[in-house]
PDB file of C-alpha atoms and ligand atoms in Angstrom:
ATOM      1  CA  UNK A  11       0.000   0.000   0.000  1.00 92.00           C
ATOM      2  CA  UNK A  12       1.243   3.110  -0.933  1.00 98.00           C
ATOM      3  CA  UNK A  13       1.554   6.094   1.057  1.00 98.00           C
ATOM      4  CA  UNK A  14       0.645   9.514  -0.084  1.00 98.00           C
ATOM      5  CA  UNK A  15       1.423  13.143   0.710  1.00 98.00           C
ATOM      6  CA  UNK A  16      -1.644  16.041  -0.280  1.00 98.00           C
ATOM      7  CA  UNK A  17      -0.439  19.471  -0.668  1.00 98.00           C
ATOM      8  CA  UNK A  18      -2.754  22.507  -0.557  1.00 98.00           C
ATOM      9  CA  UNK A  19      -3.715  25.961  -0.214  1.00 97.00           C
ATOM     10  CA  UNK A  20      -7.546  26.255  -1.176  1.00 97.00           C
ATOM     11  CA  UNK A  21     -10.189  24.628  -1.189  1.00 97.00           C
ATOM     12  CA  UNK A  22      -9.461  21.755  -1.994  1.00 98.00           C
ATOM     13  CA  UNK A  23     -11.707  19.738  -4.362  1.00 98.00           C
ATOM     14  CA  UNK A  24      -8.740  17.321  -6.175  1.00 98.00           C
ATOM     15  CA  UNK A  25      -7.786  16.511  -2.619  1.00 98.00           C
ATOM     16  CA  UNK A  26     -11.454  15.312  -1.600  1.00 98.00           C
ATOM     17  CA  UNK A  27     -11.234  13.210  -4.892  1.00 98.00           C
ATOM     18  CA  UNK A  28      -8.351  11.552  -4.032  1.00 98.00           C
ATOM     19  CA  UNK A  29      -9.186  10.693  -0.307  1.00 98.00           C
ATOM     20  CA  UNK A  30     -12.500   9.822  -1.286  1.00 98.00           C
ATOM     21  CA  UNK A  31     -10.902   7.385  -3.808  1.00 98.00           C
ATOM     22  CA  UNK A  32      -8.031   6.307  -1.495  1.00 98.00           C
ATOM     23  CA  UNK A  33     -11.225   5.404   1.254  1.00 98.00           C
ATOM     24  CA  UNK A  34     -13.153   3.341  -2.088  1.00 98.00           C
ATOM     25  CA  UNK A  35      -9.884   1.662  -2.861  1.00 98.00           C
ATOM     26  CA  UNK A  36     -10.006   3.005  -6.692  1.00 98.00           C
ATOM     27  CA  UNK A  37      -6.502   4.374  -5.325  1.00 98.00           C
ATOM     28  CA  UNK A  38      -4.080   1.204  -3.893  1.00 98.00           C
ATOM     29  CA  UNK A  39      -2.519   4.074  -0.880  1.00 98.00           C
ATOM     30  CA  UNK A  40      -3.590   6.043   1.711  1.00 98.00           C
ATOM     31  CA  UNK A  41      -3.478   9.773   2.375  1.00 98.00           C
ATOM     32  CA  UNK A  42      -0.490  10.038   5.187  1.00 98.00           C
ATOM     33  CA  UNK A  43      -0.655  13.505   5.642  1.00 98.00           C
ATOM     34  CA  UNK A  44      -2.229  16.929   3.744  1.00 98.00           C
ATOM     35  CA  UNK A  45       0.310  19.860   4.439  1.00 98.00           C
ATOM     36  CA  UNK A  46      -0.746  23.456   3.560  1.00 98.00           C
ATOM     37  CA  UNK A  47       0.426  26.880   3.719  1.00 98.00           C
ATOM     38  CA  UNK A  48      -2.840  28.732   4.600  1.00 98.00           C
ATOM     39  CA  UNK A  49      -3.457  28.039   8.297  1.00 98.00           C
ATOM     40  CA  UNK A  50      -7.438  28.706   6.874  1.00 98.00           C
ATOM     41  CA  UNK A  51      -7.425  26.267   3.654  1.00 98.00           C
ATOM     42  CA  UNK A  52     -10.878  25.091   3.417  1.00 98.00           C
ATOM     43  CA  UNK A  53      -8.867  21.438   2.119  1.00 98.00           C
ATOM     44  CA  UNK A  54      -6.882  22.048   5.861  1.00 98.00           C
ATOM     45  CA  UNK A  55     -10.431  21.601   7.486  1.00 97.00           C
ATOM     46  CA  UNK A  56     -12.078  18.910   5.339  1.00 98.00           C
ATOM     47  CA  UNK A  57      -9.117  17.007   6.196  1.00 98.00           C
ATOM     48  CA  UNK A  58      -9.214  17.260   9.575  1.00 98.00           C
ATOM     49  CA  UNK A  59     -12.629  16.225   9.863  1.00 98.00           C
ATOM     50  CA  UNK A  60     -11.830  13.215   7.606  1.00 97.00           C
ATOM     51  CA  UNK A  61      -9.140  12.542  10.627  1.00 97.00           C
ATOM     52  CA  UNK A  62      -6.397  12.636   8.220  1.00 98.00           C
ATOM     53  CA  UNK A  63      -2.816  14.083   9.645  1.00 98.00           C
ATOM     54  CA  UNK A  64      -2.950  17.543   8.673  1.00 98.00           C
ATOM     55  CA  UNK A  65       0.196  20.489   9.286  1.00 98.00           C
ATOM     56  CA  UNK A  66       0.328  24.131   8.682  1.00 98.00           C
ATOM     57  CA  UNK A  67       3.688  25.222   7.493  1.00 98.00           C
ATOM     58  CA  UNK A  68       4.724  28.310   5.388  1.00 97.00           C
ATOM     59  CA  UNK A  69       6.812  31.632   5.366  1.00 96.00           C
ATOM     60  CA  UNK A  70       5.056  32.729   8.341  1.00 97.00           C
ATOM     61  CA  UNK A  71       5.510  29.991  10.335  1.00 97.00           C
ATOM     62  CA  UNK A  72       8.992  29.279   8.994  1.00 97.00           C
ATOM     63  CA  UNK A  73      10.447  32.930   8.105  1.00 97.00           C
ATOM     64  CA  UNK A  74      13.875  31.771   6.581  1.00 98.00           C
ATOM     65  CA  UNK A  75      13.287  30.016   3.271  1.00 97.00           C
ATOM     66  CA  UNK A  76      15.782  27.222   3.958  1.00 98.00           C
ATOM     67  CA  UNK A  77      14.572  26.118   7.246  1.00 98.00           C
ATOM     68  CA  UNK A  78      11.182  25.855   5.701  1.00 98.00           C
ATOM     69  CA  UNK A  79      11.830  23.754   3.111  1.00 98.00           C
ATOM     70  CA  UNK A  80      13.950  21.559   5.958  1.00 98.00           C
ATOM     71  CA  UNK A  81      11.214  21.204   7.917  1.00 98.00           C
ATOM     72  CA  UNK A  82       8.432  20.442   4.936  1.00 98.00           C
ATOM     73  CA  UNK A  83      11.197  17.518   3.701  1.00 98.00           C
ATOM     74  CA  UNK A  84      11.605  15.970   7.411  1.00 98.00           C
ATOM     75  CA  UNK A  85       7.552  15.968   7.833  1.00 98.00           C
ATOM     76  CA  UNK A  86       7.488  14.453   4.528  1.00 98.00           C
ATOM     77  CA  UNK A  87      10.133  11.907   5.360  1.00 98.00           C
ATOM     78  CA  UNK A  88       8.421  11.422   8.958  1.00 98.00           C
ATOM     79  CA  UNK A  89       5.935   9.564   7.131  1.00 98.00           C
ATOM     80  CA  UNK A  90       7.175   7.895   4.390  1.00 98.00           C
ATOM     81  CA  UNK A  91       5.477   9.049   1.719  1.00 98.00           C
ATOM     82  CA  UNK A  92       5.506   7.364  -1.385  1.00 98.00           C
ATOM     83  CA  UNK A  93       4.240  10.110  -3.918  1.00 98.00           C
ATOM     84  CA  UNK A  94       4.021  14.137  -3.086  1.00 98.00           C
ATOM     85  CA  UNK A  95       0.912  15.080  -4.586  1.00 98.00           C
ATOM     86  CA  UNK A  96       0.011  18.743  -5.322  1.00 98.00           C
ATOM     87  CA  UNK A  97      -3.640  19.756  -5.102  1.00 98.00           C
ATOM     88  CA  UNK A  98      -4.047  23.472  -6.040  1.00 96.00           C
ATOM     89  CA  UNK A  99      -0.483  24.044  -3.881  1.00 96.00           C
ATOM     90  CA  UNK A 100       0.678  27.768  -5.187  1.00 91.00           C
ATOM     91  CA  UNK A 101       3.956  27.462  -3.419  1.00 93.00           C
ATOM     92  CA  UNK A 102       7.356  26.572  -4.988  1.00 92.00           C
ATOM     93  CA  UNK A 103       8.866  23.497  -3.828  1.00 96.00           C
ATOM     94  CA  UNK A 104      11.836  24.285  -2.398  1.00 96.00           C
ATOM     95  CA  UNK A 105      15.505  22.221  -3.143  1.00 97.00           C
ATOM     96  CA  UNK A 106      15.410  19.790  -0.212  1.00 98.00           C
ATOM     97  CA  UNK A 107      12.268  18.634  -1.011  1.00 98.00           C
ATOM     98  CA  UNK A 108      12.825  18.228  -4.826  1.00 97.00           C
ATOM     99  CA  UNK A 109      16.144  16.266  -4.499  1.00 97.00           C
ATOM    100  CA  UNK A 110      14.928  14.296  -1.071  1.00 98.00           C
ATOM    101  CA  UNK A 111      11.343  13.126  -3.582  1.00 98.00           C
ATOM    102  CA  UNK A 112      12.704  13.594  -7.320  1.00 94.00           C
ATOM    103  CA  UNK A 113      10.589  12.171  -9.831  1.00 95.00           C
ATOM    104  CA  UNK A 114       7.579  11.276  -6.300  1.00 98.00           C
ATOM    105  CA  UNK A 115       5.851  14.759  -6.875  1.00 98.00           C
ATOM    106  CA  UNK A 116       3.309  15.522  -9.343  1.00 98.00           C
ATOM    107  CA  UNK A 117       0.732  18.387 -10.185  1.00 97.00           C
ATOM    108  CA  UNK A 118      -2.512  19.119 -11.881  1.00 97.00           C
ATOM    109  CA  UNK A 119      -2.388  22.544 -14.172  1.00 97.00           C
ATOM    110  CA  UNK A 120      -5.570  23.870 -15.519  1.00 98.00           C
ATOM    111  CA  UNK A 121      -4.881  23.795 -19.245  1.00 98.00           C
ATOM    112  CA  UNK A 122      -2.769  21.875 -21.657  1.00 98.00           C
ATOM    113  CA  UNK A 123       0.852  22.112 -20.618  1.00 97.00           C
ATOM    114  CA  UNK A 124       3.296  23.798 -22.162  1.00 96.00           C
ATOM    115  CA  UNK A 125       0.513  26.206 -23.502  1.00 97.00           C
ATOM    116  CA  UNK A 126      -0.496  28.921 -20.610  1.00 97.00           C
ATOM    117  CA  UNK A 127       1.632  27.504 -17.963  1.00 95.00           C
ATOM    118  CA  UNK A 128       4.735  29.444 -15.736  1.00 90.00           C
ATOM    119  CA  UNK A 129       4.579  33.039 -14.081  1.00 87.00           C
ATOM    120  CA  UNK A 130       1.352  35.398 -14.320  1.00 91.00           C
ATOM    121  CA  UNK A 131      -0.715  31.609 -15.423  1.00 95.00           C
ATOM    122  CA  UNK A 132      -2.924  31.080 -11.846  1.00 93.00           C
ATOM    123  CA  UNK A 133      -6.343  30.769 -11.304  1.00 94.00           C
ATOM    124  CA  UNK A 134      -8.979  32.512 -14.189  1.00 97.00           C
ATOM    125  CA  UNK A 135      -5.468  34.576 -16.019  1.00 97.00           C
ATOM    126  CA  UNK A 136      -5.042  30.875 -17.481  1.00 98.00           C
ATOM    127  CA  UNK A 137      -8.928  30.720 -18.589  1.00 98.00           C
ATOM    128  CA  UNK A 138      -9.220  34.279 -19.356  1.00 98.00           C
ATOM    129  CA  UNK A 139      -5.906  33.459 -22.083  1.00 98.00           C
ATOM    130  CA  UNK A 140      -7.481  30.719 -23.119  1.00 98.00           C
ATOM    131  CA  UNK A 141     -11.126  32.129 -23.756  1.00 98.00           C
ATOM    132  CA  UNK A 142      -9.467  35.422 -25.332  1.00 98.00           C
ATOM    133  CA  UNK A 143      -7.034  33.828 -27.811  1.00 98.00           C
ATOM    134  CA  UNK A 144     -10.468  32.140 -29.580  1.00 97.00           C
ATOM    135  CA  UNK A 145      -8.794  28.559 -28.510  1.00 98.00           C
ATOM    136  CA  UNK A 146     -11.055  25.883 -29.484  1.00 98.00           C
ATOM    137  CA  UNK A 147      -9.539  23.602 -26.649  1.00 98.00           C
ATOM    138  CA  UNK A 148      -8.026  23.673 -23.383  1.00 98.00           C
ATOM    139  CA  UNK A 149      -8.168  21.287 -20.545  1.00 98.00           C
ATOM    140  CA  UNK A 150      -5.929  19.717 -17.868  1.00 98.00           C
ATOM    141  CA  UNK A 151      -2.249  18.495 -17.387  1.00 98.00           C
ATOM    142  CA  UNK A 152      -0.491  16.026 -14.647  1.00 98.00           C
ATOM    143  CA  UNK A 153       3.024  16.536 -14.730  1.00 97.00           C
ATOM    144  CA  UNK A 154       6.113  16.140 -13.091  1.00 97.00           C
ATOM    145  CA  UNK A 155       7.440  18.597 -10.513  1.00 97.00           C
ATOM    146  CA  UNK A 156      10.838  20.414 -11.175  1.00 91.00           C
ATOM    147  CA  UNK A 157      12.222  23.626  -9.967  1.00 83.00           C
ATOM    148  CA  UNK A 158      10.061  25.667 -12.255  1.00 82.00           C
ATOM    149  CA  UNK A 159       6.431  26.169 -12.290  1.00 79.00           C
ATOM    150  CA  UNK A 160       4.134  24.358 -14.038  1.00 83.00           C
ATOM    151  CA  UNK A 161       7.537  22.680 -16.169  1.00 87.00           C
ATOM    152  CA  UNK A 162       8.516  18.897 -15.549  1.00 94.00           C
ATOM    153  CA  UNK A 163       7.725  15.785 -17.607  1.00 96.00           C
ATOM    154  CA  UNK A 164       4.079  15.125 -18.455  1.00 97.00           C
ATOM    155  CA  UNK A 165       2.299  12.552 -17.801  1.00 98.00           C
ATOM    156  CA  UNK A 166      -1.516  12.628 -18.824  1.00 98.00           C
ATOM    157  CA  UNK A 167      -3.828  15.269 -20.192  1.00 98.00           C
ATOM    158  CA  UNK A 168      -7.352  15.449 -20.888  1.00 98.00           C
ATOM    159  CA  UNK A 169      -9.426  17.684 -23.299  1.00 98.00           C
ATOM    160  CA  UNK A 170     -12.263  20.076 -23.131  1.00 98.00           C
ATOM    161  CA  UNK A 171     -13.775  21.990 -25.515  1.00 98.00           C
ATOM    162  CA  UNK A 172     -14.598  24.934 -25.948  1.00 98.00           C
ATOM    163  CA  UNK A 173     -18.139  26.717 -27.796  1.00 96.00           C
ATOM    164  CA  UNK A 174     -18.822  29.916 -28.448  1.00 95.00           C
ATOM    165  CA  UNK A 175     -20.470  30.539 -25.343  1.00 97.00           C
ATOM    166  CA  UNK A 176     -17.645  29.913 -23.033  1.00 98.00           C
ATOM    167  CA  UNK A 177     -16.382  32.244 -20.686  1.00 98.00           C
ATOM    168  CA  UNK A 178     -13.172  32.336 -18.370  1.00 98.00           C
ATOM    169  CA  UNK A 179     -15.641  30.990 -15.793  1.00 98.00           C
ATOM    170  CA  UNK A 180     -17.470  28.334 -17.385  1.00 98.00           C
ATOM    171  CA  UNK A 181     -14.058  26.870 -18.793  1.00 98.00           C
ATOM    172  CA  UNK A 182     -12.668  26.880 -14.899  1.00 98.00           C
ATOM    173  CA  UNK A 183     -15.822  24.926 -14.134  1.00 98.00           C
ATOM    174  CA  UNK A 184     -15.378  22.687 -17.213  1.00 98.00           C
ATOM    175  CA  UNK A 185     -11.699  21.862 -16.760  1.00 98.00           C
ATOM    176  CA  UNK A 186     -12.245  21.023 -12.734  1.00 98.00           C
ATOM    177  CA  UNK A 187     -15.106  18.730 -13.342  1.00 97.00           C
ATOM    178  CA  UNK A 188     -12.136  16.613 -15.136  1.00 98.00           C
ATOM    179  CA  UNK A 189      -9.177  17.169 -12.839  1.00 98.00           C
ATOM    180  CA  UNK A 190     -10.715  14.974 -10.119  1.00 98.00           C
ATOM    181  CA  UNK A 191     -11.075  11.851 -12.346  1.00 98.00           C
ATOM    182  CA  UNK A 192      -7.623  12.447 -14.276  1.00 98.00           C
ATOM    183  CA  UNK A 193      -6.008  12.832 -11.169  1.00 98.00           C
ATOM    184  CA  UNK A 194      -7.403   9.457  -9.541  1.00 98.00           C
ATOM    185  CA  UNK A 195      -6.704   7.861 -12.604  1.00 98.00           C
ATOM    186  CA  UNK A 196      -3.247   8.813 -13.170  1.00 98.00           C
ATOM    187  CA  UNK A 197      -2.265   8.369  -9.620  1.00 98.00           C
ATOM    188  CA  UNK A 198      -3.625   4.489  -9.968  1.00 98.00           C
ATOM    189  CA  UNK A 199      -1.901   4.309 -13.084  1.00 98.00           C
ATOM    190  CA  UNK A 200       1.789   5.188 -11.260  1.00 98.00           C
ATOM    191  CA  UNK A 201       1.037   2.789  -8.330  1.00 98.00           C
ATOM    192  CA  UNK A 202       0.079  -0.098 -10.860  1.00 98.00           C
ATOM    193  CA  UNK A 203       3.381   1.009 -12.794  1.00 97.00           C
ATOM    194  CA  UNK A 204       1.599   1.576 -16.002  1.00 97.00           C
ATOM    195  CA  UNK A 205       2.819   5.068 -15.786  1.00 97.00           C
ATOM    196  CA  UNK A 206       6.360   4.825 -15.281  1.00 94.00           C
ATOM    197  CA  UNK A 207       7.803   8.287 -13.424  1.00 89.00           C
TER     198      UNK A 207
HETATM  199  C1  GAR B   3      -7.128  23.294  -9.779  1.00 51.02           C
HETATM  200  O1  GAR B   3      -7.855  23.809 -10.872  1.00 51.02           O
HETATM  201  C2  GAR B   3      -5.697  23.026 -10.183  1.00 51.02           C
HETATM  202  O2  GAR B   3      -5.565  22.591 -11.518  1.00 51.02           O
HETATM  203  C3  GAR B   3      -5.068  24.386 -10.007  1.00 51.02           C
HETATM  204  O3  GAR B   3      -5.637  24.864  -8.817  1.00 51.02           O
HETATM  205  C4  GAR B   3      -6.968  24.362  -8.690  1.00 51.02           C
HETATM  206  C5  GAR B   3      -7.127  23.782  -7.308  1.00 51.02           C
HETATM  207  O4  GAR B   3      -8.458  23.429  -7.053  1.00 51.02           O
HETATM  208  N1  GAR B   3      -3.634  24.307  -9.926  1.00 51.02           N
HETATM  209  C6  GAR B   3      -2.799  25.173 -10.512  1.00 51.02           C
HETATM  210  O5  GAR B   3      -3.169  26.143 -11.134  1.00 51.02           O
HETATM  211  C7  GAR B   3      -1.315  24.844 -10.348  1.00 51.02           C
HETATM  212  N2  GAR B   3      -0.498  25.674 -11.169  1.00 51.02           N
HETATM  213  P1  GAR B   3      -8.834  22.528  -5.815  1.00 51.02           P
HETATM  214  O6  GAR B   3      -8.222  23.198  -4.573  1.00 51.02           O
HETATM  215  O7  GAR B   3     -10.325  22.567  -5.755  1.00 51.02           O
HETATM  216  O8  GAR B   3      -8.286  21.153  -6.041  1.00 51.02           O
END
């Protein structure tokens, strides 16, 4: 049984998927610990009512950078996580943690990786691109984490499309009605070793 690590900052809806699906055993692991840096995540409380091991831990509980990504690695290696899994985490993962788990942590984007990914892409900026561009498709992206956002090796991807209604909005609402599935799927996927990180 694997053992996985949820990282958040919001609210939290790919995390619920993925607990839910750890609990229904469409995911072979169990959620170790979810580990966010805002002390008032909704995903921090959900969590905690689901009885899961939850910490707080960011720049303003840690002030100097390197300490902070000391402490995230040793609570990450205090319980022996398998996979690092990023659910709507807006943080940069910080050296320790990306050597200590290289090739163990993956993300979800909201749109098709490389295209509106890195700096200034967060939240509806990615949707409002898409929508304004006239793109006739966007969707989701599970990658890899490396030092750079939204960059690393991709692993799965699934498609919307868009009509002529669409707005920034409606696409966000689109794209995260895949995420959850994508994300349960592809994490099954790794643990089976038909994805191979
Ligand atoms: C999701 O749409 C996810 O793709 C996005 O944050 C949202 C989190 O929602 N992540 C990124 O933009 C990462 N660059 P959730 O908290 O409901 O899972």
């Amino acid at each position: 049984m694997k053992k996985l690590a949820i990282l958040v900052s919001g609210r939290g809806s790919n995390m619920s998927a993925i607990i839910d699906a750890c609990e229904q055993d469409r995911i072979s692991a169990s959620v170790e610990i979810v580990l966010s840096n805002n002390a008032d995540a909704k995903a921090l409380s959900i969590a905690k009512e689901k009885r899961i091991n939850t910490v707080y831990i960011s720049s303003q509980t840690h002030t100097n950078p390197e300490q902070l990504d000391a402490v995230m690695r040793n609570t990450l290696l205090k319980h022996n996580v398998d996979l690092i899994i990023l659910a709507g985490f807006m943080k940069k993962i910080g050296p320790k943690v990306l050597s200590e788990f290289e090739g163990k942590i993956l993300n979800i984007h909201p749109s098709l990786l490389p295209k509106y990914g890195g700096k200034g892409f967060y939240g509806m900026n990615i949707h409002r691109a898409v929508v304004d561009a006239g793109d006739k498709e966007s969707g989701a992206t599970i990658h890899l984490v490396c030092g750079d956002y939204d960059d690393g090796k991709i692993l799965a991807q699934e498609t919307v499309t868009l009509n002529e209604e669409d707005t920034p909005e409606s696409l966000a609402k689109k794209i995260l009605k895949i995420e959850h599935g994508l994300y349960v799927k592809t994490i099954q996927e790794i643990i089976e070793e038909r994805i191979i990180l």
